[in-house]
CSV table of C-alpha atoms in Angstrom, one decimal:
chain,number,residue,atom,x,y,z
F,1,MET,CA,0.0,0.0,0.0
F,2,LYS,CA,2.7,2.4,1.0
F,3,ARG,CA,4.5,1.5,-2.1
F,4,TYR,CA,1.5,2.3,-4.1
F,5,ILE,CA,1.2,5.7,-2.5
F,6,ILE,CA,4.8,6.5,-3.3
F,7,PHE,CA,4.3,5.3,-6.8
F,8,SER,CA,1.3,7.5,-7.3
F,9,LEU,CA,3.1,10.5,-5.8
F,10,THR,CA,6.0,9.9,-8.2
F,11,ALA,CA,3.5,9.7,-11.0
F,12,LEU,CA,1.9,12.8,-9.8
F,13,LEU,CA,5.1,14.7,-9.5
F,14,SER,CA,6.3,13.7,-12.9
F,15,PHE,CA,2.9,14.7,-14.3
F,16,GLY,CA,3.3,18.1,-12.7
F,17,MET,CA,6.7,18.4,-14.4
F,18,LEU,CA,5.1,18.0,-17.8
F,19,TYR,CA,3.1,21.0,-17.0
F,20,SER,CA,5.9,23.2,-15.8
F,21,CYS,CA,7.3,24.5,-19.0
F,22,SER,CA,10.5,25.9,-17.5
F,23,GLU,CA,11.8,22.3,-17.1
F,24,ASN,CA,15.2,21.3,-18.1
F,25,GLU,CA,16.8,24.7,-17.9
F,26,GLU,CA,18.3,23.6,-14.7
F,27,LYS,CA,19.8,20.3,-15.8
F,28,GLU,CA,23.3,21.5,-15.9
F,29,VAL,CA,24.8,18.3,-14.8
F,30,LYS,CA,27.9,17.9,-16.9
F,31,GLU,CA,28.5,14.5,-18.2
F,32,GLU,CA,32.0,13.2,-17.7
F,33,GLU,CA,33.6,11.4,-20.5
F,34,LEU,CA,35.2,8.4,-19.0
F,35,GLU,CA,35.8,6.1,-21.8
F,36,THR,CA,39.1,6.6,-23.6
F,37,GLU,CA,37.7,5.4,-26.9
F,38,ARG,CA,35.4,8.3,-27.2
F,39,LYS,CA,36.4,11.6,-28.6
F,40,GLU,CA,36.6,14.3,-26.0
F,41,PHE,CA,34.3,17.2,-25.8
F,42,THR,CA,34.7,20.3,-24.0
F,43,GLY,CA,32.5,23.4,-24.1
F,44,GLU,CA,29.0,23.9,-25.1
F,45,LEU,CA,26.7,21.5,-27.0
F,46,SER,CA,26.3,22.6,-30.6
F,47,GLU,CA,23.0,24.4,-31.2
F,48,LEU,CA,22.2,21.8,-33.8
F,49,SER,CA,22.8,18.9,-31.5
F,50,VAL,CA,20.0,16.4,-31.1
F,51,TYR,CA,21.2,16.1,-27.5
F,52,ASN,CA,19.4,19.4,-26.8
F,53,LEU,CA,16.2,17.4,-26.8
F,54,PRO,CA,15.3,16.9,-23.2
F,55,SER,CA,13.8,13.4,-23.6
F,56,ASP,CA,13.9,10.2,-21.6
F,57,TRP,CA,14.1,6.9,-23.2
F,58,THR,CA,14.2,3.2,-22.2
F,59,ASN,CA,16.6,0.8,-23.9
F,60,GLN,CA,16.2,-2.9,-24.6
F,61,ASN,CA,17.6,-3.8,-21.2
F,62,GLY,CA,15.0,-1.7,-19.5
F,63,GLU,CA,17.5,1.0,-18.5
F,64,GLU,CA,16.4,4.6,-18.5
F,65,ILE,CA,18.6,6.7,-20.6
F,66,LYS,CA,18.9,10.2,-22.0
F,67,LEU,CA,19.8,10.7,-25.6
F,68,GLU,CA,22.7,12.7,-24.3
F,69,ASP,CA,24.2,9.5,-22.9
F,70,LEU,CA,25.1,8.7,-26.5
F,71,LYS,CA,27.3,11.8,-26.7
F,72,GLY,CA,30.8,11.0,-27.7
F,73,ASP,CA,29.7,8.2,-30.0
F,74,ILE,CA,28.9,8.3,-33.7
F,75,VAL,CA,25.3,7.5,-33.9
F,76,VAL,CA,23.6,5.8,-36.8
F,77,ALA,CA,19.8,6.1,-36.2
F,78,VAL,CA,16.7,4.7,-37.8
F,79,MET,CA,13.1,4.6,-36.7
F,80,ILE,CA,11.3,1.3,-36.9
F,81,TYR,CA,8.7,-0.7,-35.1
F,82,THR,CA,9.4,-4.3,-34.2
F,83,THR,CA,6.1,-5.8,-35.4
F,84,CYS,CA,6.6,-4.4,-38.8
F,85,LYS,CA,6.6,-6.9,-41.6
F,86,ALA,CA,7.2,-4.9,-44.7
F,87,ALA,CA,9.9,-2.3,-44.8
F,88,CYS,CA,11.5,-2.5,-41.4
F,89,PRO,CA,13.3,-5.9,-41.9
F,90,ARG,CA,14.9,-4.4,-45.0
F,91,LEU,CA,15.8,-1.3,-43.2
F,92,VAL,CA,17.3,-3.3,-40.4
F,93,ALA,CA,19.2,-5.3,-43.0
F,94,ASP,CA,20.4,-2.1,-44.5
F,95,VAL,CA,21.8,-1.0,-41.2
F,96,ARG,CA,23.4,-4.3,-40.6
F,97,ARG,CA,25.0,-4.1,-44.0
F,98,ILE,CA,26.4,-0.7,-43.1
F,99,TYR,CA,27.8,-2.2,-39.9
F,100,ASP,CA,29.5,-5.0,-41.8
F,101,LYS,CA,31.1,-2.6,-44.2
F,102,VAL,CA,32.3,-0.1,-41.7
F,103,SER,CA,35.9,-0.8,-40.5
F,104,ASP,CA,36.4,-2.4,-37.1
F,105,LYS,CA,38.3,0.6,-36.0
F,106,ALA,CA,35.4,3.0,-36.8
F,107,ASN,CA,32.8,0.6,-35.5
F,108,LYS,CA,34.3,0.9,-32.1
F,109,GLN,CA,33.1,4.4,-32.0
F,110,VAL,CA,29.6,3.8,-33.5
F,111,LYS,CA,26.3,3.0,-31.8
F,112,TYR,CA,23.5,1.8,-34.0
F,113,VAL,CA,20.3,3.1,-32.6
F,114,PHE,CA,16.8,1.9,-33.4
F,115,VAL,CA,14.1,4.2,-32.2
F,116,SER,CA,10.6,2.7,-32.0
F,117,ILE,CA,7.7,4.6,-33.6
F,118,ASP,CA,5.3,2.3,-31.7
F,119,PRO,CA,6.3,2.7,-28.1
F,120,GLU,CA,3.0,1.2,-26.9
F,121,THR,CA,3.9,-2.2,-28.4
F,122,ASP,CA,7.6,-2.0,-28.3
F,123,THR,CA,8.3,-2.7,-24.6
F,124,PRO,CA,11.9,-3.3,-23.5
F,125,GLU,CA,11.2,-7.0,-23.5
F,126,ARG,CA,9.9,-6.9,-27.0
F,127,MET,CA,12.9,-4.9,-28.2
F,128,LYS,CA,15.2,-7.3,-26.4
F,129,GLU,CA,13.6,-10.1,-28.2
F,130,PHE,CA,13.9,-8.3,-31.5
F,131,ALA,CA,17.6,-7.6,-30.8
F,132,LYS,CA,18.2,-11.3,-30.2
F,133,GLU,CA,16.4,-12.4,-33.3
F,134,ASN,CA,18.5,-10.0,-35.3
F,135,GLU,CA,21.7,-10.9,-33.5
F,136,MET,CA,22.1,-7.4,-32.3
F,137,ASP,CA,22.1,-8.1,-28.6
F,138,ASN,CA,25.2,-6.2,-27.5
F,139,ASP,CA,26.3,-2.7,-26.5
F,140,GLN,CA,26.7,-1.7,-30.1
F,141,TRP,CA,23.0,-1.9,-30.8
F,142,VAL,CA,20.7,0.3,-28.9
F,143,PHE,CA,16.9,0.0,-29.1
F,144,LEU,CA,15.0,2.9,-27.7
F,145,ARG,CA,11.5,3.7,-26.8
F,146,GLY,CA,10.2,7.0,-25.5
F,147,ASP,CA,6.8,8.5,-24.9
F,148,ILE,CA,4.7,9.4,-27.9
F,149,GLU,CA,5.5,13.1,-27.8
F,150,ASP,CA,9.3,12.6,-27.5
F,151,THR,CA,9.1,10.1,-30.3
F,152,ARG,CA,7.3,12.6,-32.5
F,153,GLU,CA,9.9,15.2,-31.6
F,154,PHE,CA,12.8,12.9,-32.4
F,155,ALA,CA,11.2,12.1,-35.7
F,156,ALA,CA,10.8,15.8,-36.4
F,157,VAL,CA,14.5,16.3,-36.0
F,158,LEU,CA,15.2,13.4,-38.3
F,159,ALA,CA,12.5,14.6,-40.8
F,160,VAL,CA,11.1,11.1,-40.5
F,161,SER,CA,7.3,10.9,-41.2
F,162,TYR,CA,5.2,8.2,-39.8
F,163,LYS,CA,1.5,7.5,-39.2
F,164,ARG,CA,-0.4,4.7,-37.7
F,165,ILE,CA,-2.5,3.4,-40.5
F,166,SER,CA,-4.1,0.5,-38.8
F,167,PRO,CA,-4.0,-0.9,-35.2
F,168,ILE,CA,-0.9,-2.9,-36.2
F,169,ASP,CA,0.7,-1.0,-39.0
F,170,PHE,CA,2.5,2.3,-39.6
F,171,SER,CA,3.6,3.9,-42.7
F,172,HIS,CA,6.9,5.6,-42.3
F,173,SER,CA,9.8,7.0,-44.2
F,174,ASN,CA,12.9,4.9,-44.4
F,175,ILE,CA,15.7,7.2,-43.5
F,176,ILE,CA,19.1,6.2,-42.0
F,177,SER,CA,20.7,9.2,-40.2
F,178,VAL,CA,24.2,9.6,-39.1
F,179,PHE,CA,25.0,11.9,-36.1
F,180,ASP,CA,28.5,13.1,-35.2
F,181,GLN,CA,29.9,12.7,-31.7
F,182,GLU,CA,28.2,15.9,-30.6
F,183,GLY,CA,24.8,14.8,-31.8
F,184,VAL,CA,24.7,16.9,-35.0
F,185,LEU,CA,23.0,15.3,-37.9
F,186,VAL,CA,25.7,15.0,-40.7
F,187,HIS,CA,24.3,12.6,-43.2
F,188,GLN,CA,21.0,11.0,-44.2
F,189,LYS,CA,20.1,8.3,-46.6
F,190,GLU,CA,16.6,7.7,-47.7
F,191,GLY,CA,15.2,4.6,-49.3
F,192,LEU,CA,15.6,0.9,-49.0
F,193,GLY,CA,18.5,-1.0,-50.4
F,194,VAL,CA,20.0,2.1,-52.0
F,195,ASP,CA,23.8,2.6,-52.3
F,196,ASP,CA,25.2,3.0,-48.9
F,197,SER,CA,28.8,4.1,-49.8
F,198,SER,CA,28.2,7.7,-48.9
F,199,THR,CA,26.8,6.6,-45.5
F,200,ILE,CA,29.9,4.5,-44.8
F,201,GLU,CA,32.1,7.3,-45.9
F,202,ALA,CA,30.4,9.7,-43.5
F,203,ILE,CA,30.9,7.3,-40.6
F,204,GLU,CA,34.6,6.6,-41.5
F,205,LYS,CA,35.3,10.3,-41.7
F,206,LEU,CA,33.8,10.9,-38.3
F,207,ALA,CA,35.8,8.1,-36.8
F,208,MET,CA,39.1,9.4,-38.0
R,1,MET,CA,-2.4,12.3,8.4
R,2,PHE,CA,-0.1,11.5,5.6
R,3,SER,CA,-2.7,9.5,3.7
R,4,LYS,CA,-5.1,12.3,4.1
R,5,PHE,CA,-2.7,14.6,2.5
R,6,VAL,CA,-2.2,12.2,-0.3
R,7,THR,CA,-5.9,11.9,-0.8
R,8,ILE,CA,-6.2,15.7,-1.1
R,9,VAL,CA,-3.3,15.9,-3.5
R,10,VAL,CA,-4.8,13.2,-5.6
R,11,ILE,CA,-8.2,14.8,-5.7
R,12,MET,CA,-6.7,18.1,-6.7
R,13,PHE,CA,-4.7,16.4,-9.3
R,14,PHE,CA,-7.7,14.8,-10.9
R,15,SER,CA,-9.9,17.8,-10.7
R,16,PHE,CA,-7.1,19.6,-12.5
R,17,ILE,CA,-7.1,17.3,-15.4
R,18,SER,CA,-10.8,16.6,-15.7
R,19,PHE,CA,-12.6,19.9,-15.3
R,20,GLY,CA,-12.3,23.4,-16.5
R,21,GLN,CA,-13.5,24.5,-19.9
R,22,LYS,CA,-10.5,26.6,-20.6
R,23,GLU,CA,-11.1,30.2,-21.5
R,24,GLY,CA,-10.9,31.0,-25.1
R,25,MET,CA,-11.4,27.4,-26.2
R,26,ALA,CA,-14.2,25.7,-27.9
R,27,LEU,CA,-15.5,22.3,-27.0
R,28,ILE,CA,-15.4,19.9,-30.0
R,29,LYS,CA,-17.6,16.9,-29.8
R,30,GLY,CA,-15.7,14.0,-31.3
R,31,GLY,CA,-16.8,11.7,-34.1
R,32,THR,CA,-15.5,10.0,-37.1
R,33,TYR,CA,-14.5,11.5,-40.4
R,34,ILE,CA,-12.8,10.3,-43.6
R,35,PRO,CA,-9.6,12.2,-44.0
R,36,LEU,CA,-7.6,12.6,-47.0
R,37,TYR,CA,-4.3,10.7,-46.8
R,38,GLY,CA,-3.4,10.2,-50.3
R,39,THR,CA,-5.2,7.0,-51.3
R,40,ASP,CA,-6.1,5.9,-47.8
R,41,SER,CA,-9.7,6.6,-46.9
R,42,MET,CA,-10.5,4.8,-43.7
R,43,PRO,CA,-12.7,6.6,-41.3
R,44,VAL,CA,-10.8,8.1,-38.4
R,45,LYS,CA,-12.2,8.5,-34.9
R,46,VAL,CA,-11.6,11.8,-33.1
R,47,ASP,CA,-12.3,12.0,-29.4
R,48,ASN,CA,-13.8,15.0,-27.6
R,49,PHE,CA,-11.3,17.8,-27.2
R,50,GLN,CA,-11.0,21.5,-26.8
R,51,ILE,CA,-9.3,23.8,-29.3
R,52,ASP,CA,-8.4,27.5,-29.1
R,53,LYS,CA,-11.1,29.7,-30.8
R,54,TYR,CA,-8.4,31.8,-32.4
R,55,PRO,CA,-4.8,31.3,-33.6
R,56,VAL,CA,-2.2,32.5,-31.1
R,57,THR,CA,-1.4,36.2,-31.8
R,58,ASN,CA,1.9,38.1,-32.0
R,59,ALA,CA,1.0,39.8,-28.7
R,60,GLU,CA,0.4,36.5,-26.9
R,61,PHE,CA,3.6,35.1,-28.2
R,62,ILE,CA,5.5,38.1,-26.9
R,63,GLN,CA,4.1,37.4,-23.5
R,64,PHE,CA,5.3,33.9,-23.7
R,65,LEU,CA,8.8,35.0,-24.7
R,66,LYS,CA,8.9,37.2,-21.7
R,67,GLU,CA,8.3,34.3,-19.5
R,68,ASN,CA,10.5,31.9,-21.5
R,69,PRO,CA,13.5,33.8,-22.6
R,70,LYS,CA,15.1,30.7,-24.0
R,71,TRP,CA,12.8,31.0,-27.0
R,72,LYS,CA,13.6,34.6,-27.8
R,73,LYS,CA,15.0,35.2,-31.3
R,74,SER,CA,18.4,36.0,-29.8
R,75,ASN,CA,18.5,32.9,-27.7
R,76,VAL,CA,16.7,30.1,-29.5
R,77,ILE,CA,19.0,27.3,-30.8
R,78,ALA,CA,19.2,26.3,-34.4
R,79,LEU,CA,17.9,22.9,-33.7
R,80,TYR,CA,14.6,24.4,-32.7
R,81,ALA,CA,14.3,27.3,-35.1
R,82,ASP,CA,15.8,28.3,-38.4
R,83,GLY,CA,17.0,31.8,-39.4
R,84,ASN,CA,13.5,33.0,-40.3
R,85,TYR,CA,12.3,32.6,-36.8
R,86,MET,CA,10.4,35.8,-35.7
R,87,ARG,CA,11.5,37.5,-38.8
R,88,HIS,CA,8.8,40.0,-38.6
R,89,PHE,CA,10.2,41.3,-35.3
R,90,LYS,CA,12.6,44.1,-34.9
R,91,ASP,CA,14.1,42.6,-31.8
R,92,ASP,CA,13.2,40.1,-29.2
R,93,PHE,CA,10.0,41.8,-28.1
R,94,THR,CA,9.2,44.4,-30.7
R,95,LEU,CA,7.3,43.8,-33.9
R,96,ASN,CA,8.4,45.5,-37.1
R,97,GLU,CA,6.6,48.7,-38.1
R,98,GLY,CA,3.2,48.0,-39.5
R,99,GLU,CA,2.8,44.6,-38.0
R,100,ASN,CA,-0.4,44.0,-36.1
R,101,PRO,CA,-0.1,42.6,-32.5
R,102,ASN,CA,-3.5,41.0,-33.0
R,103,ALA,CA,-2.5,39.2,-36.1
R,104,PRO,CA,-1.7,35.5,-35.9
R,105,MET,CA,1.9,34.7,-34.7
R,106,THR,CA,3.8,33.3,-37.7
R,107,ASN,CA,7.5,32.8,-38.5
R,108,VAL,CA,7.4,30.3,-35.7
R,109,SER,CA,8.8,26.8,-35.7
R,110,TRP,CA,7.0,23.7,-34.6
R,111,PHE,CA,9.2,23.4,-31.5
R,112,ALA,CA,8.4,26.9,-30.4
R,113,ALA,CA,4.7,26.5,-31.1
R,114,LYS,CA,4.7,23.2,-29.2
R,115,LYS,CA,6.5,24.8,-26.3
R,116,TYR,CA,4.0,27.7,-26.2
R,117,CYS,CA,1.1,25.3,-25.9
R,118,GLU,CA,2.9,23.3,-23.2
R,119,CYS,CA,3.3,26.4,-21.2
R,120,GLU,CA,-0.4,27.0,-21.4
R,121,GLY,CA,-1.0,23.5,-20.1
R,122,LYS,CA,-2.1,22.6,-23.6
R,123,ARG,CA,-0.7,20.9,-26.7
R,124,LEU,CA,-0.8,21.3,-30.4
R,125,PRO,CA,-3.9,19.7,-32.0
R,126,THR,CA,-3.3,16.5,-33.9
R,127,LEU,CA,-3.6,16.6,-37.6
R,128,ASP,CA,-6.9,14.7,-37.4
R,129,GLU,CA,-8.3,17.1,-34.8
R,130,TRP,CA,-7.3,20.1,-36.9
R,131,GLU,CA,-8.8,18.7,-40.0
R,132,TYR,CA,-12.0,17.6,-38.1
R,133,VAL,CA,-12.6,21.2,-36.9
R,134,GLY,CA,-11.4,22.6,-40.2
R,135,MET,CA,-14.1,20.8,-42.2
R,136,ALA,CA,-16.9,22.8,-40.6
R,137,ASP,CA,-18.4,25.9,-42.1
R,138,GLU,CA,-20.8,28.3,-40.2
R,139,LYS,CA,-23.6,25.8,-40.1
R,140,ARG,CA,-22.3,22.3,-40.8
R,141,ILE,CA,-19.9,20.0,-39.1
R,142,ASP,CA,-18.7,18.8,-42.5
R,143,ALA,CA,-19.0,21.2,-45.3
R,144,ARG,CA,-16.3,19.7,-47.4
R,145,SER,CA,-18.6,18.8,-50.2
R,146,LYS,CA,-20.1,22.3,-50.4
R,147,ASP,CA,-18.9,24.5,-53.3
R,148,ASP,CA,-18.9,27.8,-51.5
R,149,TYR,CA,-16.8,26.3,-48.6
R,150,ASN,CA,-14.2,25.1,-51.0
R,151,LYS,CA,-14.2,28.2,-53.1
R,152,PHE,CA,-13.7,30.2,-50.0
R,153,ILE,CA,-10.6,28.2,-49.1
R,154,LEU,CA,-9.2,28.3,-52.6
R,155,SER,CA,-9.7,32.0,-53.0
R,156,TRP,CA,-7.9,32.4,-49.8
R,157,TYR,CA,-4.9,30.5,-51.1
R,158,GLU,CA,-4.7,33.1,-53.9
R,159,LYS,CA,-5.0,36.1,-51.6
R,160,PRO,CA,-1.7,37.6,-50.6
R,161,ASN,CA,-0.7,38.7,-47.0
R,162,THR,CA,-3.7,37.4,-45.2
R,163,TYR,CA,-1.3,36.7,-42.3
R,164,SER,CA,-1.4,40.3,-41.3
R,165,GLN,CA,-5.1,40.4,-40.7
R,166,GLU,CA,-6.5,40.4,-37.2
R,167,ILE,CA,-7.6,37.2,-35.7
R,168,GLY,CA,-11.4,36.7,-35.8
R,169,SER,CA,-11.6,38.4,-39.2
R,170,THR,CA,-12.9,35.2,-41.0
R,171,PHE,CA,-15.9,33.2,-40.3
R,172,LYS,CA,-17.0,31.6,-37.0
R,173,ASN,CA,-17.6,28.0,-37.7
R,174,TYR,CA,-20.1,25.5,-36.4
R,175,TRP,CA,-18.0,24.9,-33.2
R,176,GLY,CA,-17.4,28.6,-32.5
R,177,VAL,CA,-13.9,28.4,-33.8
R,178,TYR,CA,-12.5,31.2,-36.0
R,179,ASP,CA,-9.9,31.5,-38.7
R,180,MET,CA,-9.4,27.8,-39.5
R,181,HIS,CA,-9.2,29.0,-43.1
R,182,GLY,CA,-8.5,32.4,-44.4
R,183,LEU,CA,-5.5,33.8,-42.4
R,184,VAL,CA,-2.7,31.3,-42.0
R,185,TRP,CA,-1.8,27.7,-42.2
R,186,GLU,CA,-1.3,26.1,-38.8
R,187,TRP,CA,1.1,23.6,-37.2
R,188,THR,CA,-0.2,20.3,-35.9
R,189,GLN,CA,1.4,18.0,-33.4
R,190,ASP,CA,2.0,15.3,-35.9
R,191,PHE,CA,2.5,17.4,-39.0
R,192,ASN,CA,5.2,14.9,-39.8
R,193,SER,CA,2.8,12.1,-40.3
R,194,VAL,CA,2.1,12.9,-43.9
R,195,LEU,CA,3.2,10.4,-46.5
R,196,ILE,CA,1.3,11.5,-49.6
R,197,SER,CA,3.6,9.8,-52.0
R,198,GLY,CA,4.2,6.7,-50.0
R,199,GLU,CA,7.9,6.1,-49.3
R,200,SER,CA,9.1,8.3,-52.1
R,201,ARG,CA,9.6,11.5,-50.2
R,202,LYS,CA,13.1,12.7,-50.7
R,203,ASP,CA,14.5,14.9,-48.0
R,204,VAL,CA,17.1,16.6,-50.3
R,205,ASP,CA,14.9,18.7,-52.6
R,206,GLY,CA,11.7,17.6,-51.0
R,207,SER,CA,9.5,20.6,-51.0
R,208,SER,CA,9.3,21.3,-54.6
R,209,ASN,CA,9.1,17.6,-55.3
R,210,LEU,CA,6.2,17.0,-53.0
R,211,PHE,CA,4.5,20.2,-53.3
R,212,CYS,CA,3.8,19.9,-57.0
R,213,GLY,CA,3.7,16.2,-57.4
R,214,GLY,CA,1.9,15.5,-54.2
R,215,ALA,CA,-0.7,18.2,-54.7
R,216,ALA,CA,-1.6,17.1,-58.2
R,217,LEU,CA,-1.9,13.5,-57.3
R,218,GLY,CA,-5.5,12.4,-57.6
R,219,SER,CA,-7.0,15.8,-56.9
R,220,SER,CA,-10.2,15.2,-58.9
R,221,ASP,CA,-12.3,17.9,-57.4
R,222,LEU,CA,-12.1,21.1,-55.4
R,223,MET,CA,-12.5,19.5,-52.1
R,224,ASN,CA,-9.5,17.3,-52.6
R,225,TYR,CA,-7.5,20.1,-54.0
R,226,ALA,CA,-8.1,22.3,-51.0
R,227,ALA,CA,-7.1,19.6,-48.6
R,228,PHE,CA,-4.2,18.3,-50.7
R,229,MET,CA,-2.7,21.7,-50.6
R,230,ARG,CA,-2.7,21.5,-46.8
R,231,TYR,CA,-1.3,18.0,-46.7
R,232,ALA,CA,1.4,18.8,-49.3
R,233,PHE,CA,2.4,21.8,-47.4
R,234,ARG,CA,2.7,19.9,-44.1
R,235,GLY,CA,4.7,17.2,-45.9
R,236,SER,CA,7.1,19.8,-47.2
R,237,VAL,CA,8.0,21.5,-43.9
R,238,LYS,CA,10.5,20.6,-41.2
R,239,ALA,CA,10.1,21.2,-37.5
R,240,ASN,CA,12.6,24.0,-37.3
R,241,TYR,CA,11.1,25.9,-40.3
R,242,SER,CA,9.7,29.3,-39.6
R,243,ILE,CA,7.3,30.5,-42.3
R,244,ARG,CA,5.5,33.7,-42.8
R,245,THR,CA,2.2,32.0,-43.6
R,246,LEU,CA,2.3,29.4,-40.9
R,247,GLY,CA,0.9,29.9,-37.4
R,248,PHE,CA,-0.7,27.7,-34.8
R,249,ARG,CA,-3.3,27.3,-32.1
R,250,CYS,CA,-3.5,25.0,-29.1
R,251,ALA,CA,-5.8,22.2,-28.0
R,252,THR,CA,-6.4,20.0,-25.0
R,253,SER,CA,-7.7,16.5,-24.5
R,254,ILE,CA,-10.7,15.9,-22.3
R,255,LYS,CA,-10.5,13.1,-19.9
């Protein structure tokens, strides 16, 4: 019972936070870059960095993360939903192909991030399963789900369009995006199975 | 004692979300409608909700900026707003000569519009909500098949500078909502849900591509044409774009 009260209070408080619009101005906590593999960053986040988005996400291991936690890595991002039967498997295959072609040296600095456009269905468990099915169950592959609004916002930055067209299906644009270590969008590729050499080039260049 | 406190807080919380017809908003009774998504024509259900009777004005936006300086022209980050943001302002809080404080706020990005609504305890309307309200004329919930309704919209498309007119200067529709057509286009929460041409949208030279091709696609009559223009426009913008003819208004859900 007590636990329930605490829970509802937490829910209440977090709801209240949604309404206070002056949120996130205070979150000045500076992330420390610990891993030596990552490029170092000092100073302010670029204005164009996607890490300016103050959103909370859950990964396939059920861990709460901020987009900013990806700072320092090169990020290759796509938006999918795991129950998708048509385009997503091909999109996932395209991403895997990019991974295979990128040099080992560069890959050490890359995170491949799949953001769900169907956060209601794509629970951490479901994403984990999907990761396993696709042999992407390690640190290099990140599956994220956020709330509906944050997802919409993330898509807005990526210029990805999507719409639920039936209870189980979405139509969506197939775009693979590459972000630099600071979270600035540097490259996009649209379409399925199209030539990915420029994408690989973009990644390799960032990893140099 | 503690639990009493919790009860009170919880009650306050629920009354906060469930009551209160917000001032300046019209109550929209939900229903189903058949939208125009390219070739898709399934009926879509819209729940009851409230929407601002008028688009947000320049003056109202200035007020918001005073309370949220992060969104001032001089402070806003490029991720959230392109170089045209608040272009009709001399400085952070002053409109250019000749601009009307009671005209709809335009040159405003999706991020800024979204933030404005959040600060009001509201949100942007969904595309379906907007279209649902937008299909009404003075007397009917759905006037889309009426010639005069479509002609009004199309004649507006041809009229220059309607963004500088005062809010409320077009007709009041069935729901008591003004200016859905006739002054400015408006942002919707999920403006980026438009896939008129399937998967073929190209982000490189997208706008011209979509705007012409998309708009012409299947527009067999006036009604489709008027709506296609809106959908094509939405499909051609990005969230940090600030455009002279694009404003917004807010909505809230009803629990």
